[in-house]
Amino acid sequence: MATATSSKAASWEPAEVKAELLKQYPPKVARKRAKQIMINEALENETPEITANVRTIPGIITMRGCTYAGCKGVIMGPTRDIVNLVHGPIGCSFYAWLTRRNQTDAGPDGENYMTYCFSTDMQEQDIIFGGEKKLAAAIQEAYDLFHPKSIAIFATCPVGLIGDDIHTVAANMKKKLGDCNVYAFSCEGYKGVSQSAGHHIANNQVFRHIVGENDEVKPGKFKINLLGEYNIGGDGFEIDRIFEKCGITCISTFSGNSTYDQFASAHTADLNAVMCHRSINYVADMLETKFGIPWIKVNFIGAGATAKSLRKIAEYFGDKELIARVEEVIAEEMPAVEAAAAEVRARTEGKTAMMFVGGSRAHHYKELFNEMGMKTISAGYEFGHRDDYEGRRVIPDIKVDADSRNIEEIEVEADPTRYQPRKSAEEIEALEKAGYSFKHYEGLMPDMDKGTLIIDDLNQYEAEKLVELLKPDIFCAGIKEKFSIQKLGIPMKQLHSYDSGGPYAGFKGAVNFYHEIDRLVSSKVWGYLKAPWQRNPQLSASYNY
Ligand code: CFM
C-alpha cells in the first residue's frame, strides 16, 4: 500500500526534481553539479556515467570528511593493539577520539588502545621550528608506557605544510626501539578530495609495513580475510559469530577489532572476502598479486545478502561438509529473521527511504530496506568512485586527474617465495563457468529502480531540498545531517554510527534493523515538530535603537 507521503512523491518527475535542486546555483556550479546528479536509467547493459571523486565546489557545505579521517579514523582507527599516534594539533585527535563507534574486545591478551587518544599536541612553536623532535619524543613516551607491538603515525595538515619528515622519524625510532614496528602515513587532511584518498594511503602503508610479517601457519580448514568491515556498532562481532558457527576461520579483519598480528598474517588466508569495496579494494588486489589469494565481493548487510555471501564463500572452498554446514546455519538463523520481517512489514511496506552515506553503505543497506518492503527513492555516496556507482567494468575508463595522481600507487609483484595461487587456472575457470565471479562488483546503479535519483557528494542544501520535495519516510546519513533533517519533520537514522544502535550486520543485525526502522517510520513525533516561527508566524521582532 502506498502511503500518503509516497503518493505525494510520485507527483514529481525525477527530471523536475533535478532541475529544482540545481535552480538555486549560479550557472557554472549548476553545470558541475548536474554531472553528479543522475536519474537512474536502469538500462540493461549500460549505466549512465556519473561524475564522482572530484573536488567539492568551494562554498558548498559537503557531507565529506578529510583524508586524515579516512586514514586514521576509518582504516587504522578500529585496530586495537596498534598505538595510533596523531602528529598535529590536539583538535584533530580529540574530534577523532571514540566517535566512530567501532567496537573492540581486548581478548585474552588484554591489549586495547581504543580508549586512548594519542597526539603530539603541536603548538605554534612546533609549527615554526618543526615538530620532528617532539614526534620522536612522543613515540618514545608511548613505547615506554605501553610497549606496544607497533606505533602508527598520522600526519595532519600542518605537518605537510611545514614539511616534517615523519617517515624518517618513524624509521629511526623503529631501529632504536628494536621490537616495535613504527611507520607513518602522509595522510594530511588536504591530500585528496575526501576521506577516500586516506583509505588508499592507509592501504599502501599497511601492505608495505605489516602484511606478510608473520609466516606462521594458523589453524583452520577454511581460512579467509574479511576486508572492509570496521565493527561499527558490533557488526563485526555478529559476522564473527556466524563464521564461527559455520566453521570458517577469519585470519584477519581489515580492520574492525583487528590486531597487528592479523594484518601481519593476512597473506596466510586462502580467500579475501571484500565487504566495503571502496575503502579496501586496493589491499584485495595487492594480496592477490603478491601472494595469489583471490578475492570476491560479499555483503553481510541484509539477511538475504548474508546467506548469499556465506554460500559464495562455501562454494569457493567447494567442500561438501562446509556447504552443508552453511545451509544448516542459514536454516537455523532465518526463521527468527523472517518472523521479525513479517511483523514489521504491516507498517513498513511501501514506505520510502533516502540514503546518503560514505562509499558503500548507501548500496548495502538497500538490502535491508528491500527486506522490509521499503523502496529507496534516492541514494548516493559522499566519496564513492565511479566503480562504486557503475561497477568495476568502468575502471579502465576513469580519468585520472591531478588529485588522484597525488596519491601514491605502489608497485606490487608476485612474492618470489611466497606467491602461491590458491586455485589453479582450471579451478577458477570451472567456478566462473558455474556462474561464480571473482574481483567483481556491480555497483549501486544496477540495483536502483529506474527513475530514482543517484546523487554524488550531496550537500546540505540539496539534502533539505530533496526531503522537502520527495518527503521520504526516512532519511539516512550522518551526524552533520541528522538535526537539520529531523527539523524538517522526517525521521533520521545515522548509518555511519548507527546512532546508539546496532549491530545491523548478519542475521541478528537484520532483526535489530527492522525493529529500529519500524519504530522510526511508525512514529508520528517528527511530524508534530514545529519550530516557533512555523507555529506562530505572526511572531515578529523589531530592532530597538
Ligand atoms: Fe566503507 Fe565504512 Fe562506508 Fe567508509 Fe566511512 Fe563508515 Fe561510511 Mo562513515 S569504510 S565507505 S569511510 S563502509 S566511516 S564504516 S559509515 S562513511 S559508507
mmCIF file with all atom_site columns, C-alpha atoms and ligand atoms in Angstrom, residues 74 100 195 199 230 232 276 278-279 357-361 382-383 495-496, ligand 1:
data_model
loop_
_atom_site.group_PDB
_atom_site.id
_atom_site.type_symbol
_atom_site.label_atom_id
_atom_site.label_alt_id
_atom_site.label_comp_id
_atom_site.label_asym_id
_atom_site.label_entity_id
_atom_site.label_seq_id
_atom_site.pdbx_PDB_ins_code
_atom_site.Cartn_x
_atom_site.Cartn_y
_atom_site.Cartn_z
_atom_site.occupancy
_atom_site.B_iso_or_equiv
_atom_site.pdbx_formal_charge
_atom_site.auth_seq_id
_atom_site.auth_comp_id
_atom_site.auth_asym_id
_atom_site.auth_atom_id
_atom_site.pdbx_PDB_model_num
ATOM   1  C  CA  . VAL A 1 74  ? 38.499 4.708  9.098  1.00 0.00 ? 74  VAL A CA  1
ATOM   2  C  CA  . ARG A 1 100 ? 33.127 6.257  15.055 1.00 0.00 ? 100 ARG A CA  1
ATOM   3  C  CA  . GLN A 1 195 ? 38.467 10.540 3.030  1.00 0.00 ? 195 GLN A CA  1
ATOM   4  C  CA  . HIS A 1 199 ? 41.883 4.820  2.595  1.00 0.00 ? 199 HIS A CA  1
ATOM   5  C  CA  . TYR A 1 230 ? 35.018 -1.963 10.656 1.00 0.00 ? 230 TYR A CA  1
ATOM   6  C  CA  . ILE A 1 232 ? 30.646 -0.275 13.786 1.00 0.00 ? 232 ILE A CA  1
ATOM   7  C  CA  . CYS A 1 276 ? 33.327 -2.387 1.695  1.00 0.00 ? 276 CYS A CA  1
ATOM   8  C  CA  . ARG A 1 278 ? 35.549 1.469  -1.717 1.00 0.00 ? 278 ARG A CA  1
ATOM   9  C  CA  . SER A 1 279 ? 37.820 1.547  1.280  1.00 0.00 ? 279 SER A CA  1
ATOM   10 C  CA  . VAL A 1 357 ? 26.404 7.544  3.202  1.00 0.00 ? 357 VAL A CA  1
ATOM   11 C  CA  . GLY A 1 358 ? 30.131 7.161  2.605  1.00 0.00 ? 358 GLY A CA  1
ATOM   12 C  CA  . GLY A 1 359 ? 31.188 4.833  -0.160 1.00 0.00 ? 359 GLY A CA  1
ATOM   13 C  CA  . SER A 1 360 ? 29.296 1.568  0.273  1.00 0.00 ? 360 SER A CA  1
ATOM   14 C  CA  . ARG A 1 361 ? 26.513 1.669  2.826  1.00 0.00 ? 361 ARG A CA  1
ATOM   15 C  CA  . GLU A 1 382 ? 29.867 11.011 -0.175 1.00 0.00 ? 382 GLU A CA  1
ATOM   16 C  CA  . PHE A 1 383 ? 33.123 9.908  -1.784 1.00 0.00 ? 383 PHE A CA  1
ATOM   17 C  CA  . LEU A 1 495 ? 24.075 4.893  9.031  1.00 0.00 ? 495 LEU A CA  1
ATOM   18 C  CA  . HIS A 1 496 ? 27.660 5.755  9.943  1.00 0.00 ? 496 HIS A CA  1
HETATM 19 FE FE1 . CFM B 2 .   ? 33.391 1.703  3.745  1.00 0.00 ? 1   CFM B FE1 1
HETATM 20 FE FE2 . CFM B 2 .   ? 32.762 2.183  6.126  1.00 0.00 ? 1   CFM B FE2 1
HETATM 21 FE FE3 . CFM B 2 .   ? 31.447 3.102  4.050  1.00 0.00 ? 1   CFM B FE3 1
HETATM 22 FE FE4 . CFM B 2 .   ? 33.909 4.022  4.527  1.00 0.00 ? 1   CFM B FE4 1
HETATM 23 FE FE5 . CFM B 2 .   ? 33.081 5.904  6.227  1.00 0.00 ? 1   CFM B FE5 1
HETATM 24 FE FE6 . CFM B 2 .   ? 31.930 4.084  7.848  1.00 0.00 ? 1   CFM B FE6 1
HETATM 25 FE FE7 . CFM B 2 .   ? 30.657 5.002  5.719  1.00 0.00 ? 1   CFM B FE7 1
HETATM 26 MO MO1 . CFM B 2 .   ? 31.102 6.557  7.778  1.00 0.00 ? 1   CFM B MO1 1
HETATM 27 S  S1  . CFM B 2 .   ? 34.741 2.321  5.330  1.00 0.00 ? 1   CFM B S1  1
HETATM 28 S  S2  . CFM B 2 .   ? 32.963 3.554  2.691  1.00 0.00 ? 1   CFM B S2  1
HETATM 29 S  S3  . CFM B 2 .   ? 34.878 5.925  5.063  1.00 0.00 ? 1   CFM B S3  1
HETATM 30 S  S4  . CFM B 2 .   ? 31.526 1.167  4.777  1.00 0.00 ? 1   CFM B S4  1
HETATM 31 S  S5  . CFM B 2 .   ? 33.151 5.765  8.336  1.00 0.00 ? 1   CFM B S5  1
HETATM 32 S  S6  . CFM B 2 .   ? 32.412 2.021  8.259  1.00 0.00 ? 1   CFM B S6  1
HETATM 33 S  S7  . CFM B 2 .   ? 29.908 4.601  7.657  1.00 0.00 ? 1   CFM B S7  1
HETATM 34 S  S8  . CFM B 2 .   ? 31.431 6.985  5.551  1.00 0.00 ? 1   CFM B S8  1
HETATM 35 S  S9  . CFM B 2 .   ? 29.571 4.070  3.978  1.00 0.00 ? 1   CFM B S9  1
#
